Amino acid sequence: MLEQIENWIDATNLKYSSQKVRCDKFSNEFYGFYSSEFLKNAYYVVVDQIPKPDFAGLREMGLGDFVDMDAAGITYKNTYYLLPEVAKDLRVHFHELVHVAQWLKLGPDAFMMRYISEIQHVGYNDAPLEKMAYALDTQFASKGNKIDVLRHVAQTL
């Protein structure tokens, strides 16, 4: 199943490659949270509909609610997808970049296994990977102390 998902992710990222925008455009806004080097290797795409894999196997694993969930954004490896209504919301970009950092730290197989397991066992809202992203985007939005997100992700995972 993981290979099928990763193949779908790679095909999706390739399909949208001409529409990708490099996240280093946020270097000033995210200074102190994300390095310029990290942002140069992260991308986003604004889409009218969030792309999600919809394999029968995912539903059989109990992930139907996740597949059907209305999401404003989703991250696949170093690329995240946003709906137009949130494309200018820095907090949403920040949140999705936390997931880019998680993908980078864990690697595709470990990230997917962990994310799927968390969704299956505690649901989306209580999934630790999501809770981390929400806590960090709250830190950013509150204009609190800057935190090196990559270091935090590496130390926390």
XYZ file of N, CA and C in Angstrom:
471
model
N 0.829 -1.199 0.000
C 0.000 0.000 0.000
C 0.873 1.263 0.000
N 1.943 1.275 0.810
C 2.798 2.468 0.876
C 3.418 2.787 -0.478
N 3.819 1.744 -1.190
C 4.412 1.970 -2.512
C 3.379 2.577 -3.466
N 2.161 2.093 -3.394
C 1.088 2.627 -4.233
C 0.824 4.097 -3.906
N 0.804 4.418 -2.619
C 0.582 5.810 -2.198
C 1.733 6.690 -2.659
N 2.961 6.213 -2.442
C 4.114 7.030 -2.833
C 4.168 7.236 -4.348
N 3.829 6.218 -5.112
C 3.786 6.379 -6.573
C 2.744 7.429 -6.965
N 1.592 7.392 -6.284
C 0.552 8.379 -6.551
C 1.043 9.789 -6.192
N 1.724 9.913 -5.047
C 2.269 11.204 -4.616
C 3.272 11.724 -5.644
N 4.190 10.871 -6.064
C 5.199 11.299 -7.038
C 4.543 11.735 -8.351
N 3.530 10.985 -8.790
C 2.823 11.341 -10.024
C 2.072 12.667 -9.849
N 1.484 12.879 -8.682
C 0.764 14.124 -8.410
C 1.723 15.307 -8.395
N 2.840 15.164 -7.690
C 3.820 16.248 -7.644
C 4.379 16.556 -9.030
N 4.559 15.526 -9.837
C 5.035 15.727 -11.207
C 3.962 16.429 -12.053
N 2.733 16.013 -11.895
C 1.618 16.599 -12.657
C 1.533 18.115 -12.437
N 1.788 18.545 -11.211
C 1.670 19.967 -10.869
C 3.009 20.703 -10.877
N 4.064 20.065 -11.357
C 5.409 20.653 -11.252
C 5.522 22.027 -11.907
N 4.796 22.259 -12.983
C 4.894 23.561 -13.653
C 4.175 24.671 -12.884
N 3.350 24.296 -11.904
C 2.604 25.284 -11.119
C 3.212 25.531 -9.727
N 4.276 24.812 -9.421
C 4.886 24.943 -8.098
C 5.474 26.333 -7.882
N 5.324 26.826 -6.648
C 5.919 28.099 -6.245
C 6.890 27.788 -5.101
N 8.118 28.308 -5.213
C 9.113 28.070 -4.165
C 8.772 28.866 -2.911
N 8.920 28.222 -1.779
C 8.550 28.848 -0.505
C 9.569 29.844 0.016
N 10.703 30.002 -0.672
C 11.659 31.003 -0.204
C 11.107 32.416 -0.370
N 9.978 32.549 -1.039
C 9.319 33.854 -1.106
C 8.849 34.299 0.281
N 8.798 33.350 1.238
C 8.396 33.657 2.609
C 9.595 33.812 3.551
N 10.784 33.963 2.991
C 11.992 34.038 3.837
C 11.895 35.121 4.902
N 11.386 36.286 4.554
C 11.276 37.365 5.548
C 10.225 37.050 6.603
N 9.062 36.590 6.154
C 7.963 36.318 7.093
C 8.298 35.189 8.057
N 9.042 34.196 7.586
C 9.333 33.014 8.400
C 10.760 33.010 8.948
N 11.421 34.176 8.888
C 12.790 34.282 9.394
C 12.827 33.876 10.873
N 13.795 33.037 11.213
C 13.931 32.566 12.584
C 13.172 31.281 12.849
N 12.278 30.913 11.943
C 11.521 29.661 12.058
C 12.034 28.620 11.060
N 12.222 29.065 9.818
C 12.670 28.177 8.746
C 13.892 28.796 8.077
N 14.873 27.958 7.765
C 16.063 28.459 7.072
C 15.744 28.731 5.607
N 16.516 29.622 5.019
C 16.351 29.923 3.592
C 16.573 28.676 2.748
N 17.542 27.862 3.149
C 17.843 26.634 2.403
C 16.635 25.695 2.396
N 15.999 25.533 3.551
C 14.792 24.694 3.635
C 13.698 25.251 2.726
N 13.471 26.555 2.807
C 12.402 27.174 2.022
C 12.659 27.099 0.514
N 13.935 27.076 0.115
C 14.270 26.962 -1.310
C 13.901 25.588 -1.865
N 13.777 24.607 -0.980
C 13.485 23.237 -1.401
C 12.074 22.797 -1.024
N 11.219 23.751 -0.703
C 9.817 23.469 -0.391
C 8.956 24.271 -1.362
N 7.833 23.699 -1.732
C 6.983 24.298 -2.759
C 5.517 24.210 -2.373
N 4.726 25.093 -2.975
C 3.278 24.975 -2.834
C 2.613 25.164 -4.178
N 1.395 24.652 -4.261
C 0.589 24.757 -5.465
C -0.824 25.139 -5.036
N -1.388 26.139 -5.675
C -2.775 26.510 -5.418
C -3.649 25.731 -6.397
N -4.608 24.999 -5.856
C -5.477 24.140 -6.665
C -6.937 24.395 -6.310
N -7.809 24.098 -7.230
C -9.242 24.253 -6.969
C -9.796 23.115 -6.120
N -9.127 21.959 -6.174
C -9.533 20.808 -5.372
C -8.272 20.134 -4.839
N -8.269 19.854 -3.539
C -7.103 19.221 -2.922
C -6.955 17.795 -3.463
N -5.790 17.468 -4.034
C -5.597 16.101 -4.538
C -5.369 15.128 -3.383
N -6.124 14.048 -3.398
C -5.967 13.005 -2.380
C -6.066 11.646 -3.057
N -5.258 10.705 -2.586
C -5.383 9.348 -3.129
C -6.698 8.750 -2.629
N -7.387 8.050 -3.481
C -8.647 7.438 -3.069
C -8.646 5.986 -3.518
N -7.784 5.204 -2.885
C -7.693 3.787 -3.188
C -8.630 3.029 -2.260
N -9.198 1.952 -2.763
C -10.084 1.133 -1.934
C -9.356 0.686 -0.664
N -8.084 0.389 -0.801
C -7.316 -0.076 0.356
C -7.273 0.929 1.490
N -7.261 2.220 1.171
C -7.243 3.251 2.215
C -8.551 3.231 3.002
N -9.651 3.062 2.298
C -10.952 3.000 2.967
C -11.059 1.737 3.819
N -10.521 0.641 3.298
C -10.526 -0.617 4.064
C -9.700 -0.495 5.340
N -8.706 0.389 5.325
C -7.858 0.608 6.508
C -8.517 1.567 7.494
N -9.720 2.020 7.184
C -10.426 2.925 8.087
C -10.089 4.391 7.865
N -9.569 4.728 6.689
C -9.158 6.101 6.417
C -10.149 6.847 5.519
N -11.341 6.309 5.378
C -12.344 6.938 4.533
C -12.674 8.354 4.966
N -12.808 8.571 6.286
C -13.123 9.919 6.782
C -12.022 10.902 6.407
N -10.762 10.450 6.481
C -9.652 11.319 6.120
C -9.683 11.629 4.624
N -9.907 10.610 3.807
C -9.949 10.808 2.351
C -11.073 11.780 1.986
N -12.206 11.663 2.689
C -13.381 12.497 2.380
C -13.365 13.863 3.076
N -12.460 14.061 4.018
C -12.423 15.297 4.804
C -12.179 16.514 3.909
N -12.925 17.571 4.187
C -12.678 18.828 3.481
C -11.437 19.468 4.096
N -10.374 19.527 3.340
C -9.124 20.111 3.819
C -8.785 21.322 2.968
N -8.215 22.333 3.610
C -7.771 23.528 2.884
C -6.365 23.347 2.345
N -5.653 22.347 2.885
C -4.295 22.091 2.448
C -3.874 20.672 2.761
N -2.880 20.190 2.034
C -2.312 18.863 2.282
C -0.873 18.868 1.770
N -0.021 18.102 2.430
C 1.400 18.070 2.088
C 1.807 16.683 1.613
N 2.539 16.660 0.506
C 3.131 15.436 -0.022
C 4.614 15.697 -0.237
N 5.426 15.116 0.625
C 6.873 15.285 0.579
C 7.226 16.768 0.729
N 7.886 17.373 -0.274
C 8.309 18.766 -0.138
C 7.349 19.747 -0.817
N 6.149 19.270 -1.148
C 5.172 20.098 -1.854
C 3.832 20.029 -1.142
N 3.225 21.184 -0.961
C 1.882 21.182 -0.375
C 0.918 21.894 -1.299
N -0.334 21.527 -1.148
C -1.420 21.989 -2.010
C -2.411 22.765 -1.171
N -2.828 23.920 -1.684
C -3.739 24.803 -0.958
C -4.911 25.199 -1.846
N -6.053 25.411 -1.203
C -7.192 25.972 -1.908
C -6.994 27.478 -2.052
N -7.571 28.087 -3.073
C -7.381 29.528 -3.297
C -7.757 30.398 -2.091
N -8.778 30.007 -1.348
C -9.223 30.853 -0.234
C -8.233 30.928 0.928
N -7.253 30.033 0.980
C -6.245 30.107 2.050
C -4.848 30.402 1.514
N -4.737 30.622 0.217
C -3.422 30.781 -0.410
C -2.636 31.975 0.107
N -3.309 32.966 0.671
C -2.604 34.140 1.201
C -2.473 34.102 2.721
N -2.906 33.035 3.342
C -2.870 32.902 4.793
C -1.514 32.329 5.219
N -0.661 33.173 5.777
C 0.680 32.733 6.168
C 0.647 31.610 7.191
N -0.346 31.613 8.046
C -0.436 30.567 9.067
C -0.644 29.197 8.416
N -1.439 29.133 7.374
C -1.649 27.862 6.672
C -0.348 27.414 6.003
N 0.348 28.346 5.369
C 1.647 28.005 4.775
C 2.591 27.482 5.858
N 2.625 28.175 6.984
C 3.511 27.777 8.081
C 3.193 26.348 8.517
N 1.900 26.057 8.706
C 1.448 24.738 9.138
C 1.898 23.658 8.150
N 1.664 23.894 6.881
C 2.029 22.885 5.879
C 3.540 22.705 5.803
N 4.289 23.776 6.040
C 5.750 23.651 6.051
C 6.236 22.804 7.225
N 5.500 22.794 8.330
C 5.841 21.869 9.429
C 5.754 20.439 8.896
N 4.720 20.160 8.123
C 4.597 18.814 7.551
C 5.723 18.512 6.566
N 6.149 19.501 5.793
C 7.309 19.294 4.905
C 8.514 18.886 5.758
N 8.716 19.560 6.872
C 9.837 19.231 7.769
C 9.681 17.821 8.334
N 8.453 17.428 8.673
C 8.211 16.076 9.185
C 8.511 15.023 8.116
N 8.052 15.259 6.891
C 8.354 14.339 5.782
C 9.868 14.214 5.625
N 10.568 15.350 5.671
C 12.016 15.373 5.481
C 12.721 14.580 6.581
N 12.319 14.786 7.813
C 12.968 14.121 8.947
C 12.690 12.616 8.949
N 11.439 12.237 8.737
C 11.063 10.829 8.836
C 11.331 10.031 7.562
N 11.287 10.691 6.414
C 11.344 9.980 5.145
C 9.941 9.525 4.764
N 9.717 9.283 3.473
C 8.360 8.975 3.010
C 7.698 7.772 3.683
N 8.376 6.629 3.738
C 7.741 5.435 4.303
C 7.388 5.628 5.773
N 8.343 6.125 6.548
C 8.093 6.301 7.986
C 7.025 7.368 8.226
N 7.049 8.450 7.431
C 6.022 9.474 7.609
C 4.647 8.884 7.320
N 4.507 8.214 6.177
C 3.200 7.675 5.808
C 2.711 6.642 6.814
N 3.585 5.748 7.256
C 3.180 4.736 8.238
C 2.724 5.402 9.532
N 3.496 6.381 9.988
C 3.143 7.051 11.238
C 1.846 7.850 11.090
N 1.715 8.589 10.027
C 0.524 9.412 9.825
C -0.726 8.531 9.741
N -0.647 7.469 8.959
C -1.784 6.549 8.830
C -2.130 5.940 10.178
N -1.120 5.474 10.896
C -1.348 4.868 12.216
C -2.003 5.855 13.179
N -1.521 7.090 13.183
C -2.094 8.104 14.081
C -3.553 8.378 13.740
N -3.855 8.515 12.468
C -5.237 8.773 12.044
C -6.126 7.590 12.437
N -5.621 6.380 12.238
C -6.405 5.184 12.573
C -6.683 5.089 14.074
N -5.693 5.412 14.887
C -5.813 5.181 16.332
C -6.425 6.333 17.109
N -6.132 7.566 16.711
C -6.642 8.699 17.509
C -7.409 9.726 16.684
N -7.465 9.544 15.371
C -8.177 10.484 14.516
C -7.316 11.684 14.162
N -7.770 12.427 13.172
C -7.019 13.569 12.656
C -6.717 14.607 13.735
N -7.733 15.014 14.491
C -7.555 16.118 15.448
C -6.585 15.797 16.576
N -6.450 14.527 16.915
C -5.550 14.149 18.006
C -4.256 13.494 17.526
N -4.060 13.460 16.226
C -2.842 12.864 15.679
C -1.636 13.721 16.074
N -0.621 13.126 16.713
C 0.540 13.908 17.156
C 1.227 14.725 16.054
N 1.316 14.212 14.834
C 1.938 14.993 13.763
C 1.122 16.253 13.475
N -0.199 16.135 13.516
C -1.054 17.306 13.325
C -0.983 18.251 14.514
N -1.003 17.685 15.708
C -0.948 18.528 16.906
C 0.341 19.344 16.929
N 1.450 18.736 16.490
C 2.712 19.467 16.424
C 2.595 20.632 15.446
N 2.034 20.374 14.268
C 1.905 21.427 13.257
C 0.996 22.549 13.755
N -0.107 22.197 14.418
C -1.013 23.227 14.939
C -0.358 24.026 16.068
N 0.390 23.357 16.930
C 1.069 24.069 18.025
C 2.099 25.046 17.473
N 2.845 24.626 16.472
C 3.860 25.504 15.901
C 3.240 26.644 15.113
N 2.129 26.385 14.384
C 1.522 27.500 13.658
C 0.878 28.484 14.632
N 0.447 28.003 15.799
C -0.068 28.899 16.835
C 1.058 29.768 17.385
N 2.220 29.157 17.586
C 3.404 29.897 18.055
C 3.750 31.016 17.069
N 3.729 30.693 15.788
C 4.003 31.687 14.753
C 2.947 32.792 14.767
N 1.682 32.407 14.791
C 0.585 33.379 14.703
C 0.528 34.300 15.917
N 0.974 33.797 17.062
C 0.922 34.598 18.288
C 2.078 35.584 18.368
N 2.963 35.537 17.357
C 4.151 36.397 17.330
C 5.023 36.168 18.565
N 4.988 34.924 19.052
C 5.805 34.546 20.202
C 7.254 34.382 19.798
N 8.021 33.753 20.672
C 9.441 33.547 20.404
C 9.623 32.710 19.148
N 10.635 33.069 18.373
C 10.938 32.291 17.173
C 11.556 30.966 17.604
N 11.228 29.937 16.862
C 11.725 28.603 17.156
C 12.205 27.977 15.858
N 13.349 27.343 15.887
C 13.876 26.653 14.709
C 13.018 25.411 14.495
N 12.124 25.476 13.525
C 11.158 24.400 13.313
C 11.849 23.087 12.960
N 12.845 23.135 12.094
C 13.534 21.890 11.713
C 14.179 21.221 12.917
N 14.818 21.993 13.766
C 15.436 21.433 14.974
C 14.359 20.886 15.908
N 13.286 21.633 16.074
C 12.193 21.190 16.945
C 11.598 19.872 16.440
N 11.335 19.814 15.148
C 10.774 18.582 14.563
C 11.738 17.423 14.784
N 13.020 17.643 14.509
C 14.020 16.579 14.663
C 14.111 16.089 16.104
N 14.032 17.008 17.056
C 14.142 16.634 18.473
C 12.854 16.002 19.005
N 11.730 16.346 18.420
C 10.442 15.892 18.936
C 10.027 14.538 18.352
N 10.394 14.283 17.094
C 9.942 13.032 16.462
C 10.682 11.827 16.963
